[in-house]
mmCIF file of C-alpha atoms in Angstrom:
data_model
loop_
_atom_site.group_PDB
_atom_site.id
_atom_site.type_symbol
_atom_site.label_atom_id
_atom_site.label_comp_id
_atom_site.label_asym_id
_atom_site.label_seq_id
_atom_site.Cartn_x
_atom_site.Cartn_y
_atom_site.Cartn_z
ATOM 1 C CA MET A 1 -28.618 54.984 -21.675
ATOM 2 C CA LEU A 2 -29.593 51.505 -20.525
ATOM 3 C CA LYS A 3 -30.683 48.990 -23.117
ATOM 4 C CA ASN A 4 -33.742 46.838 -22.314
ATOM 5 C CA PHE A 5 -34.489 48.959 -19.233
ATOM 6 C CA SER A 6 -37.490 46.777 -18.367
ATOM 7 C CA ASN A 7 -35.352 43.615 -18.276
ATOM 8 C CA VAL A 8 -32.737 45.349 -16.128
ATOM 9 C CA THR A 9 -35.306 46.498 -13.585
ATOM 10 C CA GLN A 10 -36.956 43.060 -13.499
ATOM 11 C CA ARG A 11 -33.593 41.510 -12.661
ATOM 12 C CA LEU A 12 -33.106 44.023 -9.864
ATOM 13 C CA ARG A 13 -36.592 43.334 -8.511
ATOM 14 C CA ARG A 14 -35.870 39.598 -8.360
ATOM 15 C CA LEU A 15 -32.631 40.275 -6.511
ATOM 16 C CA SER A 16 -34.273 42.587 -4.004
ATOM 17 C CA SER A 17 -37.038 40.050 -3.246
ATOM 18 C CA GLN A 18 -34.628 37.330 -2.144
ATOM 19 C CA GLU A 19 -34.666 36.251 1.494
ATOM 20 C CA LEU A 20 -31.258 36.791 3.046
ATOM 21 C CA ASP A 21 -29.485 36.137 6.314
ATOM 22 C CA VAL A 22 -29.139 39.681 7.653
ATOM 23 C CA SER A 23 -27.363 38.631 10.851
ATOM 24 C CA GLY A 24 -23.948 39.158 9.253
ATOM 25 C CA THR A 25 -22.166 42.249 7.936
ATOM 26 C CA PHE A 26 -23.729 44.899 5.718
ATOM 27 C CA GLN A 27 -21.390 43.680 2.981
ATOM 28 C CA SER A 28 -22.857 40.172 3.029
ATOM 29 C CA PHE A 29 -26.437 41.154 2.254
ATOM 30 C CA LEU A 30 -25.858 44.268 0.116
ATOM 31 C CA LEU A 31 -23.161 42.934 -2.201
ATOM 32 C CA ASP A 32 -25.387 41.276 -4.809
ATOM 33 C CA LEU A 33 -27.223 44.580 -5.314
ATOM 34 C CA LEU A 34 -23.949 46.470 -5.606
ATOM 35 C CA ASP A 35 -22.549 43.923 -8.063
ATOM 36 C CA GLU A 36 -25.677 44.271 -10.170
ATOM 37 C CA GLY A 37 -25.206 48.039 -10.215
ATOM 38 C CA LYS A 38 -21.528 47.743 -11.131
ATOM 39 C CA GLN A 39 -22.214 45.403 -14.051
ATOM 40 C CA THR A 40 -25.291 47.219 -15.368
ATOM 41 C CA LEU A 41 -23.885 50.743 -15.140
ATOM 42 C CA LYS A 42 -20.398 49.596 -16.229
ATOM 43 C CA VAL A 43 -18.590 51.474 -13.470
ATOM 44 C CA THR A 44 -15.362 50.845 -11.550
ATOM 45 C CA ARG A 45 -16.931 50.305 -8.144
ATOM 46 C CA VAL A 46 -20.173 50.708 -6.205
ATOM 47 C CA SER A 47 -20.246 51.333 -2.472
ATOM 48 C CA VAL A 48 -22.705 52.076 0.331
ATOM 49 C CA TRP A 49 -22.083 54.823 2.884
ATOM 50 C CA LEU A 50 -24.319 55.378 5.917
ATOM 51 C CA PHE A 51 -24.639 58.361 8.234
ATOM 52 C CA ASP A 52 -23.420 57.845 11.778
ATOM 53 C CA ASP A 53 -26.494 59.643 13.157
ATOM 54 C CA LEU A 54 -29.778 60.487 11.454
ATOM 55 C CA ASP A 55 -30.553 63.471 13.689
ATOM 56 C CA LYS A 56 -27.116 65.114 13.713
ATOM 57 C CA PRO A 57 -24.897 63.389 11.132
ATOM 58 C CA SER A 58 -21.195 64.164 11.399
ATOM 59 C CA GLU A 59 -19.754 61.500 9.108
ATOM 60 C CA LEU A 60 -20.512 58.910 6.442
ATOM 61 C CA ILE A 61 -19.245 55.379 7.040
ATOM 62 C CA ASN A 62 -18.416 53.044 4.151
ATOM 63 C CA VAL A 63 -20.158 49.771 5.118
ATOM 64 C CA ALA A 64 -20.113 47.863 1.806
ATOM 65 C CA ASN A 65 -17.973 48.051 -1.329
ATOM 66 C CA THR A 66 -17.574 45.947 -4.475
ATOM 67 C CA ASP A 67 -13.795 46.285 -4.010
ATOM 68 C CA TRP A 68 -14.116 44.133 -0.881
ATOM 69 C CA SER A 69 -15.813 41.205 -2.623
ATOM 70 C CA GLY A 70 -14.145 37.967 -1.502
ATOM 71 C CA LYS A 71 -11.750 39.852 0.761
ATOM 72 C CA THR A 72 -11.492 40.378 4.490
ATOM 73 C CA LEU A 73 -13.324 43.544 5.465
ATOM 74 C CA PRO A 74 -11.189 46.457 6.673
ATOM 75 C CA GLU A 75 -10.725 46.548 10.440
ATOM 76 C CA GLN A 76 -11.373 50.285 10.313
ATOM 77 C CA LEU A 77 -14.160 51.228 7.901
ATOM 78 C CA PRO A 78 -13.444 54.321 5.751
ATOM 79 C CA THR A 79 -15.274 57.503 6.784
ATOM 80 C CA LEU A 80 -16.014 60.960 5.372
ATOM 81 C CA GLN A 81 -16.238 63.848 7.825
ATOM 82 C CA TYR A 82 -19.014 66.415 7.377
ATOM 83 C CA GLU A 83 -16.701 69.318 8.112
ATOM 84 C CA ASP A 84 -14.285 68.269 5.351
ATOM 85 C CA PHE A 85 -16.871 67.846 2.571
ATOM 86 C CA ALA A 86 -19.612 70.355 3.287
ATOM 87 C CA ALA A 87 -20.800 70.679 -0.339
ATOM 88 C CA TYR A 88 -21.111 66.916 -0.772
ATOM 89 C CA PHE A 89 -23.007 66.464 2.513
ATOM 90 C CA THR A 90 -25.316 69.338 1.666
ATOM 91 C CA ALA A 91 -26.100 67.729 -1.706
ATOM 92 C CA ILE A 92 -26.910 64.396 -0.071
ATOM 93 C CA ASN A 93 -29.089 66.007 2.595
ATOM 94 C CA SER A 94 -31.116 67.641 -0.169
ATOM 95 C CA GLY A 95 -32.292 64.148 -1.104
ATOM 96 C CA ARG A 96 -31.465 64.601 -4.769
ATOM 97 C CA SER A 97 -29.174 62.294 -6.735
ATOM 98 C CA ILE A 98 -25.673 63.550 -7.543
ATOM 99 C CA ASP A 99 -25.082 62.977 -11.270
ATOM 100 C CA ALA A 100 -21.533 64.324 -11.514
ATOM 101 C CA ASN A 101 -20.626 63.707 -15.156
ATOM 102 C CA ASP A 102 -17.154 65.121 -14.483
ATOM 103 C CA ALA A 103 -16.594 64.575 -10.778
ATOM 104 C CA THR A 104 -13.375 66.595 -10.801
ATOM 105 C CA THR A 105 -15.187 69.818 -11.713
ATOM 106 C CA ASP A 106 -18.726 69.271 -10.402
ATOM 107 C CA PRO A 107 -19.178 71.572 -7.370
ATOM 108 C CA ARG A 108 -20.813 68.761 -5.411
ATOM 109 C CA THR A 109 -17.872 66.354 -5.744
ATOM 110 C CA CYS A 110 -14.781 68.377 -6.645
ATOM 111 C CA GLU A 111 -13.859 68.509 -2.932
ATOM 112 C CA PHE A 112 -12.571 64.932 -3.394
ATOM 113 C CA HIS A 113 -10.191 65.935 -6.213
ATOM 114 C CA ASP A 114 -6.797 65.656 -4.521
ATOM 115 C CA ILE A 115 -7.501 63.147 -1.775
ATOM 116 C CA TYR A 116 -9.598 60.609 -3.700
ATOM 117 C CA LEU A 117 -10.511 61.287 -7.317
ATOM 118 C CA VAL A 118 -7.002 61.730 -8.725
ATOM 119 C CA PRO A 119 -5.277 59.000 -6.608
ATOM 120 C CA HIS A 120 -7.987 56.460 -7.578
ATOM 121 C CA ASN A 121 -8.467 57.654 -11.169
ATOM 122 C CA ILE A 122 -12.140 58.477 -10.620
ATOM 123 C CA LYS A 123 -13.606 60.781 -13.271
ATOM 124 C CA THR A 124 -17.363 60.394 -12.842
ATOM 125 C CA MET A 125 -19.764 59.732 -9.962
ATOM 126 C CA LEU A 126 -23.444 58.888 -9.641
ATOM 127 C CA ASP A 127 -24.537 58.970 -6.004
ATOM 128 C CA THR A 128 -28.136 58.207 -5.037
ATOM 129 C CA VAL A 129 -29.627 58.745 -1.597
ATOM 130 C CA ILE A 130 -30.760 55.956 0.733
ATOM 131 C CA PHE A 131 -33.774 57.080 2.759
ATOM 132 C CA LYS A 132 -35.000 55.944 6.170
ATOM 133 C CA ASN A 133 -38.402 57.238 7.265
ATOM 134 C CA GLY A 134 -38.119 59.845 4.528
ATOM 135 C CA ILE A 135 -34.801 61.176 5.856
ATOM 136 C CA PRO A 136 -31.439 60.694 4.081
ATOM 137 C CA HIS A 137 -29.759 57.741 5.766
ATOM 138 C CA GLY A 138 -26.805 57.295 3.446
ATOM 139 C CA VAL A 139 -25.791 57.016 -0.185
ATOM 140 C CA VAL A 140 -25.034 54.470 -2.897
ATOM 141 C CA CYS A 141 -21.937 55.703 -4.709
ATOM 142 C CA CYS A 142 -21.206 54.583 -8.293
ATOM 143 C CA GLU A 143 -17.758 55.579 -9.603
ATOM 144 C CA GLY A 144 -16.226 55.343 -13.055
ATOM 145 C CA ASP A 145 -12.826 56.051 -14.611
ATOM 146 C CA LYS A 146 -14.157 57.955 -17.643
ATOM 147 C CA ILE A 147 -16.125 61.185 -17.904
ATOM 148 C CA ARG A 148 -19.648 60.391 -19.045
ATOM 149 C CA THR A 149 -23.096 61.896 -19.231
ATOM 150 C CA TRP A 150 -25.499 60.090 -16.930
ATOM 151 C CA HIS A 151 -28.743 59.252 -18.715
ATOM 152 C CA LYS A 152 -32.068 59.532 -16.894
ATOM 153 C CA ASP A 153 -32.520 55.732 -17.150
ATOM 154 C CA GLU A 154 -29.177 55.167 -15.436
ATOM 155 C CA ILE A 155 -30.066 57.634 -12.690
ATOM 156 C CA ALA A 156 -33.445 55.916 -12.210
ATOM 157 C CA PHE A 157 -31.727 52.520 -12.026
ATOM 158 C CA ALA A 158 -29.194 53.770 -9.452
ATOM 159 C CA GLU A 159 -32.073 55.212 -7.406
ATOM 160 C CA MET A 160 -33.760 51.788 -7.523
ATOM 161 C CA ILE A 161 -30.569 50.224 -6.134
ATOM 162 C CA ALA A 162 -30.630 52.777 -3.304
ATOM 163 C CA ASP A 163 -34.277 51.920 -2.598
ATOM 164 C CA CYS A 164 -33.466 48.186 -2.564
ATOM 165 C CA CYS A 165 -30.598 48.854 -0.150
ATOM 166 C CA SER A 166 -32.993 50.873 1.996
ATOM 167 C CA ARG A 167 -35.399 47.925 2.230
ATOM 168 C CA ARG A 168 -32.620 45.517 3.150
ATOM 169 C CA LEU A 169 -31.325 47.900 5.801
ATOM 170 C CA LEU A 170 -34.856 48.108 7.177
ATOM 171 C CA VAL A 171 -35.048 44.308 7.336
ATOM 172 C CA LYS A 172 -31.722 44.241 9.174
ATOM 173 C CA ALA A 173 -32.947 46.881 11.631
ATOM 174 C CA LEU A 174 -36.105 44.838 12.256
ATOM 175 C CA TRP A 175 -34.008 41.700 12.771
ATOM 176 C CA GLN A 176 -31.816 43.543 15.285
ATOM 177 C CA LEU A 177 -34.906 44.786 17.115
ATOM 178 C CA GLN A 178 -36.355 41.269 17.172
ATOM 179 C CA SER A 179 -33.049 39.955 18.551
ATOM 180 C CA GLN A 180 -33.116 42.584 21.296
ATOM 181 C CA LEU A 181 -36.723 41.753 22.188
ATOM 182 C CA THR A 182 -35.898 38.046 22.237
ATOM 183 C CA GLU A 183 -32.957 38.709 24.552
ATOM 184 C CA LEU A 184 -35.177 40.760 26.841
ATOM 185 C CA ALA A 185 -37.749 37.983 26.850
ATOM 186 C CA PHE A 186 -35.320 35.155 27.597
ATOM 187 C CA LYS A 187 -32.483 36.825 29.552
ATOM 188 C CA ASP A 188 -32.231 37.764 33.205
ATOM 189 C CA PRO A 189 -31.137 41.432 33.086
ATOM 190 C CA LEU A 190 -29.106 41.289 36.310
ATOM 191 C CA THR A 191 -26.944 38.209 35.801
ATOM 192 C CA GLY A 192 -27.111 37.826 32.016
ATOM 193 C CA LEU A 193 -28.210 34.223 32.481
ATOM 194 C CA SER A 194 -31.204 32.754 30.720
ATOM 195 C CA ASN A 195 -34.478 33.120 32.621
ATOM 196 C CA ARG A 196 -37.276 30.752 33.638
ATOM 197 C CA ARG A 197 -39.091 31.165 30.323
ATOM 198 C CA PHE A 198 -35.993 30.118 28.407
ATOM 199 C CA LEU A 199 -35.464 27.213 30.827
ATOM 200 C CA MET A 200 -38.911 25.753 30.171
ATOM 201 C CA ASP A 201 -38.610 26.146 26.384
ATOM 202 C CA SER A 202 -35.088 24.703 26.327
ATOM 203 C CA ALA A 203 -36.015 21.814 28.632
ATOM 204 C CA LYS A 204 -38.865 20.849 26.308
ATOM 205 C CA ARG A 205 -36.517 20.692 23.306
ATOM 206 C CA GLU A 206 -33.843 18.797 25.241
ATOM 207 C CA MET A 207 -36.317 16.246 26.566
ATOM 208 C CA SER A 208 -37.532 15.523 23.053
ATOM 209 C CA ARG A 209 -33.962 15.145 21.782
ATOM 210 C CA HIS A 210 -32.804 12.946 24.670
ATOM 211 C CA ALA A 211 -35.902 10.738 24.443
ATOM 212 C CA ARG A 212 -35.315 10.219 20.725
ATOM 213 C CA PHE A 213 -31.714 9.100 21.193
ATOM 214 C CA GLU A 214 -32.240 7.525 24.647
ATOM 215 C CA HIS A 215 -29.468 9.621 26.204
ATOM 216 C CA PRO A 216 -29.416 10.478 29.934
ATOM 217 C CA PHE A 217 -30.463 13.984 30.870
ATOM 218 C CA SER A 218 -30.035 15.549 34.321
ATOM 219 C CA LEU A 219 -30.505 18.857 36.059
ATOM 220 C CA MET A 220 -29.312 20.548 39.200
ATOM 221 C CA MET A 221 -31.013 23.214 41.261
ATOM 222 C CA LEU A 222 -28.939 25.422 43.542
ATOM 223 C CA ASP A 223 -29.832 28.040 46.097
ATOM 224 C CA ILE A 224 -27.393 30.513 47.689
ATOM 225 C CA ASP A 225 -27.286 29.878 51.437
ATOM 226 C CA HIS A 226 -28.373 32.699 53.777
ATOM 227 C CA PHE A 227 -28.636 35.177 50.899
ATOM 228 C CA LYS A 228 -31.198 37.264 52.794
ATOM 229 C CA LYS A 229 -28.536 38.062 55.397
ATOM 230 C CA ILE A 230 -26.323 39.567 52.676
ATOM 231 C CA ASN A 231 -29.125 41.910 51.627
ATOM 232 C CA ASP A 232 -29.987 42.747 55.232
ATOM 233 C CA ASN A 233 -26.379 43.350 56.325
ATOM 234 C CA TYR A 234 -24.894 44.994 53.229
ATOM 235 C CA GLY A 235 -27.848 46.260 51.188
ATOM 236 C CA HIS A 236 -29.467 45.150 47.943
ATOM 237 C CA GLU A 237 -26.811 46.719 45.704
ATOM 238 C CA THR A 238 -24.195 44.472 47.292
ATOM 239 C CA GLY A 239 -26.625 41.578 47.053
ATOM 240 C CA ASP A 240 -27.020 42.195 43.318
ATOM 241 C CA LEU A 241 -23.239 42.316 42.932
ATOM 242 C CA VAL A 242 -22.940 38.968 44.708
ATOM 243 C CA LEU A 243 -25.564 37.460 42.387
ATOM 244 C CA LYS A 244 -23.694 38.655 39.292
ATOM 245 C CA HIS A 245 -20.348 37.313 40.480
ATOM 246 C CA PHE A 246 -21.990 34.081 41.631
ATOM 247 C CA ALA A 247 -23.385 33.594 38.121
ATOM 248 C CA GLU A 248 -19.930 34.231 36.616
ATOM 249 C CA ILE A 249 -18.330 31.643 38.930
ATOM 250 C CA CYS A 250 -20.904 29.056 37.901
ATOM 251 C CA VAL A 251 -20.689 29.724 34.163
ATOM 252 C CA ASN A 252 -16.878 29.594 34.262
ATOM 253 C CA THR A 253 -16.984 26.259 36.101
ATOM 254 C CA LEU A 254 -19.707 24.505 34.135
ATOM 255 C CA ARG A 255 -19.248 22.886 30.733
ATOM 256 C CA LEU A 256 -20.002 24.792 27.535
ATOM 257 C CA GLU A 257 -22.972 22.534 26.794
ATOM 258 C CA ASP A 258 -24.584 23.106 30.198
ATOM 259 C CA CYS A 259 -27.382 25.668 30.374
ATOM 260 C CA MET A 260 -27.673 27.727 33.550
ATOM 261 C CA CYS A 261 -30.823 29.757 34.230
ATOM 262 C CA ARG A 262 -31.952 32.017 37.029
ATOM 263 C CA LEU A 263 -35.353 31.054 38.363
ATOM 264 C CA GLY A 264 -35.582 34.170 40.474
ATOM 265 C CA GLY A 265 -34.059 35.592 43.640
ATOM 266 C CA GLU A 266 -31.113 33.385 44.626
ATOM 267 C CA GLU A 267 -32.448 30.223 42.930
ATOM 268 C CA PHE A 268 -30.791 28.759 39.840
ATOM 269 C CA VAL A 269 -31.222 25.704 37.629
ATOM 270 C CA VAL A 270 -28.644 24.054 35.375
ATOM 271 C CA LEU A 271 -29.636 21.714 32.538
ATOM 272 C CA LEU A 272 -27.028 18.970 32.040
ATOM 273 C CA PRO A 273 -27.453 17.338 28.609
ATOM 274 C CA ASN A 274 -26.169 13.811 27.984
ATOM 275 C CA THR A 275 -25.403 13.456 31.679
ATOM 276 C CA SER A 276 -26.304 10.637 34.063
ATOM 277 C CA ILE A 277 -27.216 11.281 37.687
ATOM 278 C CA ASN A 278 -23.778 10.053 38.833
ATOM 279 C CA SER A 279 -21.968 12.410 36.476
ATOM 280 C CA ALA A 280 -24.315 15.227 37.489
ATOM 281 C CA MET A 281 -23.361 14.653 41.127
ATOM 282 C CA ILE A 282 -19.671 15.028 40.241
ATOM 283 C CA ILE A 283 -20.365 18.264 38.335
ATOM 284 C CA ALA A 284 -22.468 19.613 41.193
ATOM 285 C CA GLU A 285 -19.800 18.788 43.775
ATOM 286 C CA ARG A 286 -17.121 20.489 41.696
ATOM 287 C CA LEU A 287 -19.299 23.575 41.375
ATOM 288 C CA ARG A 288 -20.146 23.546 45.098
ATOM 289 C CA ASN A 289 -16.440 23.528 45.916
ATOM 290 C CA GLU A 290 -15.658 26.390 43.500
ATOM 291 C CA ILE A 291 -18.415 28.507 45.039
ATOM 292 C CA GLU A 292 -17.190 27.779 48.566
ATOM 293 C CA GLN A 293 -13.592 28.723 47.698
ATOM 294 C CA ALA A 294 -14.461 31.927 45.845
ATOM 295 C CA ARG A 295 -14.144 35.373 47.371
ATOM 296 C CA ILE A 296 -16.403 38.021 45.889
ATOM 297 C CA ALA A 297 -15.047 41.564 45.990
ATOM 298 C CA THR A 298 -17.672 44.192 46.931
ATOM 299 C CA PRO A 299 -17.565 47.779 48.233
ATOM 300 C CA ALA A 300 -18.375 46.257 51.639
ATOM 301 C CA GLY A 301 -15.325 43.990 51.414
ATOM 302 C CA GLU A 302 -14.849 40.377 50.342
ATOM 303 C CA ILE A 303 -17.871 38.149 50.729
ATOM 304 C CA SER A 304 -17.909 34.365 50.542
ATOM 305 C CA VAL A 305 -21.031 32.301 49.968
ATOM 306 C CA THR A 306 -22.044 28.676 49.863
ATOM 307 C CA SER A 307 -24.871 26.963 48.028
ATOM 308 C CA SER A 308 -27.184 24.010 48.530
ATOM 309 C CA PHE A 309 -27.757 21.633 45.602
ATOM 310 C CA GLY A 310 -30.464 19.263 44.490
ATOM 311 C CA VAL A 311 -29.641 16.925 41.585
ATOM 312 C CA ALA A 312 -32.149 14.887 39.563
ATOM 313 C CA GLN A 313 -32.156 12.818 36.411
ATOM 314 C CA VAL A 314 -34.947 13.863 34.079
ATOM 315 C CA ASN A 315 -37.527 11.227 33.160
ATOM 316 C CA THR A 316 -38.270 12.187 29.563
ATOM 317 C CA SER A 317 -41.600 10.341 29.637
ATOM 318 C CA LEU A 318 -42.927 12.717 32.323
ATOM 319 C CA PRO A 319 -43.429 16.496 32.279
ATOM 320 C CA PHE A 320 -40.290 18.486 33.062
ATOM 321 C CA SER A 321 -42.008 19.955 36.115
ATOM 322 C CA HIS A 322 -41.665 16.549 37.844
ATOM 323 C CA ALA A 323 -37.862 16.667 37.690
ATOM 324 C CA LEU A 324 -37.858 20.342 38.655
ATOM 325 C CA LYS A 325 -40.035 19.706 41.693
ATOM 326 C CA ALA A 326 -37.917 16.728 42.731
ATOM 327 C CA ALA A 327 -34.719 18.802 42.542
ATOM 328 C CA ASP A 328 -36.409 21.558 44.557
ATOM 329 C CA HIS A 329 -37.258 19.082 47.328
ATOM 330 C CA ALA A 330 -33.632 17.893 47.277
ATOM 331 C CA VAL A 331 -32.468 21.500 47.793
ATOM 332 C CA TYR A 332 -34.701 21.778 50.865
ATOM 333 C CA GLN A 333 -33.226 18.526 52.127
ATOM 334 C CA ALA A 334 -29.696 19.882 51.572
ATOM 335 C CA LYS A 335 -30.569 22.940 53.664
ATOM 336 C CA ALA A 336 -32.048 20.740 56.374
ATOM 337 C CA GLU A 337 -28.799 18.747 56.448
ATOM 338 C CA GLY A 338 -26.744 21.855 57.181
ATOM 339 C CA ARG A 339 -26.454 23.567 53.753
ATOM 340 C CA ASN A 340 -23.399 23.696 51.456
ATOM 341 C CA CYS A 341 -23.947 20.142 50.236
ATOM 342 C CA VAL A 342 -25.276 18.175 47.264
ATOM 343 C CA VAL A 343 -28.341 15.925 47.610
ATOM 344 C CA PRO A 344 -29.473 13.603 44.798
ATOM 345 C CA VAL A 345 -33.068 12.662 44.127
#
């Protein structure tokens, strides 16, 4: 029986209301709840196990464990196979808590006797179900080294921990969904580069930063020469393959701090932070040469391409569109001068 049950639940409520960074491992944002359960219930360990699939679960995966506190997480997370522990899985899928006072004899947990309970000196278990959309999603497992009778207050507290874990898992799922939507909104699906929307947002931030510190800021625009002929001669699938490999060549040649975006079609823009126009010309020429020397393997055979460049230094006191338009004009000039060259503004 828990003493001062109201105080215990208030402490758990405060813990569960905390804002956490859910971008890391399950362990990182579930551990404080598990530690609270371990201390309050006075058990050996508390762990969280999640089903691999909600519709057709075949195994439980151990994603967080008080034994791992302050340690490097296992490279291979422990698992329990449905076919090996049918009684335990059936009990969990019922949605009811497993209050195994003597885990070695309880029909719901005795399957673990030889492979887990005896080797780890586990005598009692209190496992409460984590729900997702009303369906069992996993379990919070509390284990002790002495046979005990689980009081209704302790069971209720363990169920509260499971509910708190459920809410945190929901927050993580929402964060993952938001990350995916953000990637869809700001990424070009073909090349994996950032898209025009990201370019305009990033340019605005960079202009503000460079204006504040009075650092030079440049950009280059590049256009693949005669790209329409590739599509016409080899088909759009080959054209897409060329675009993807072209993007890889550029990213591998540019600096880590440079930001390359696809405007659309065969047009690209690269933001060059802390870079003067002279330095930008050197970077552009190096990239032009790498593109010219590259051979792109396709089902139609090796294809080589060239690109025309326009380079401009960004005036941070004017809208970014001014620098973008100037670089675009420089690209047209590069094409008029025979293509495969770099023209500064």
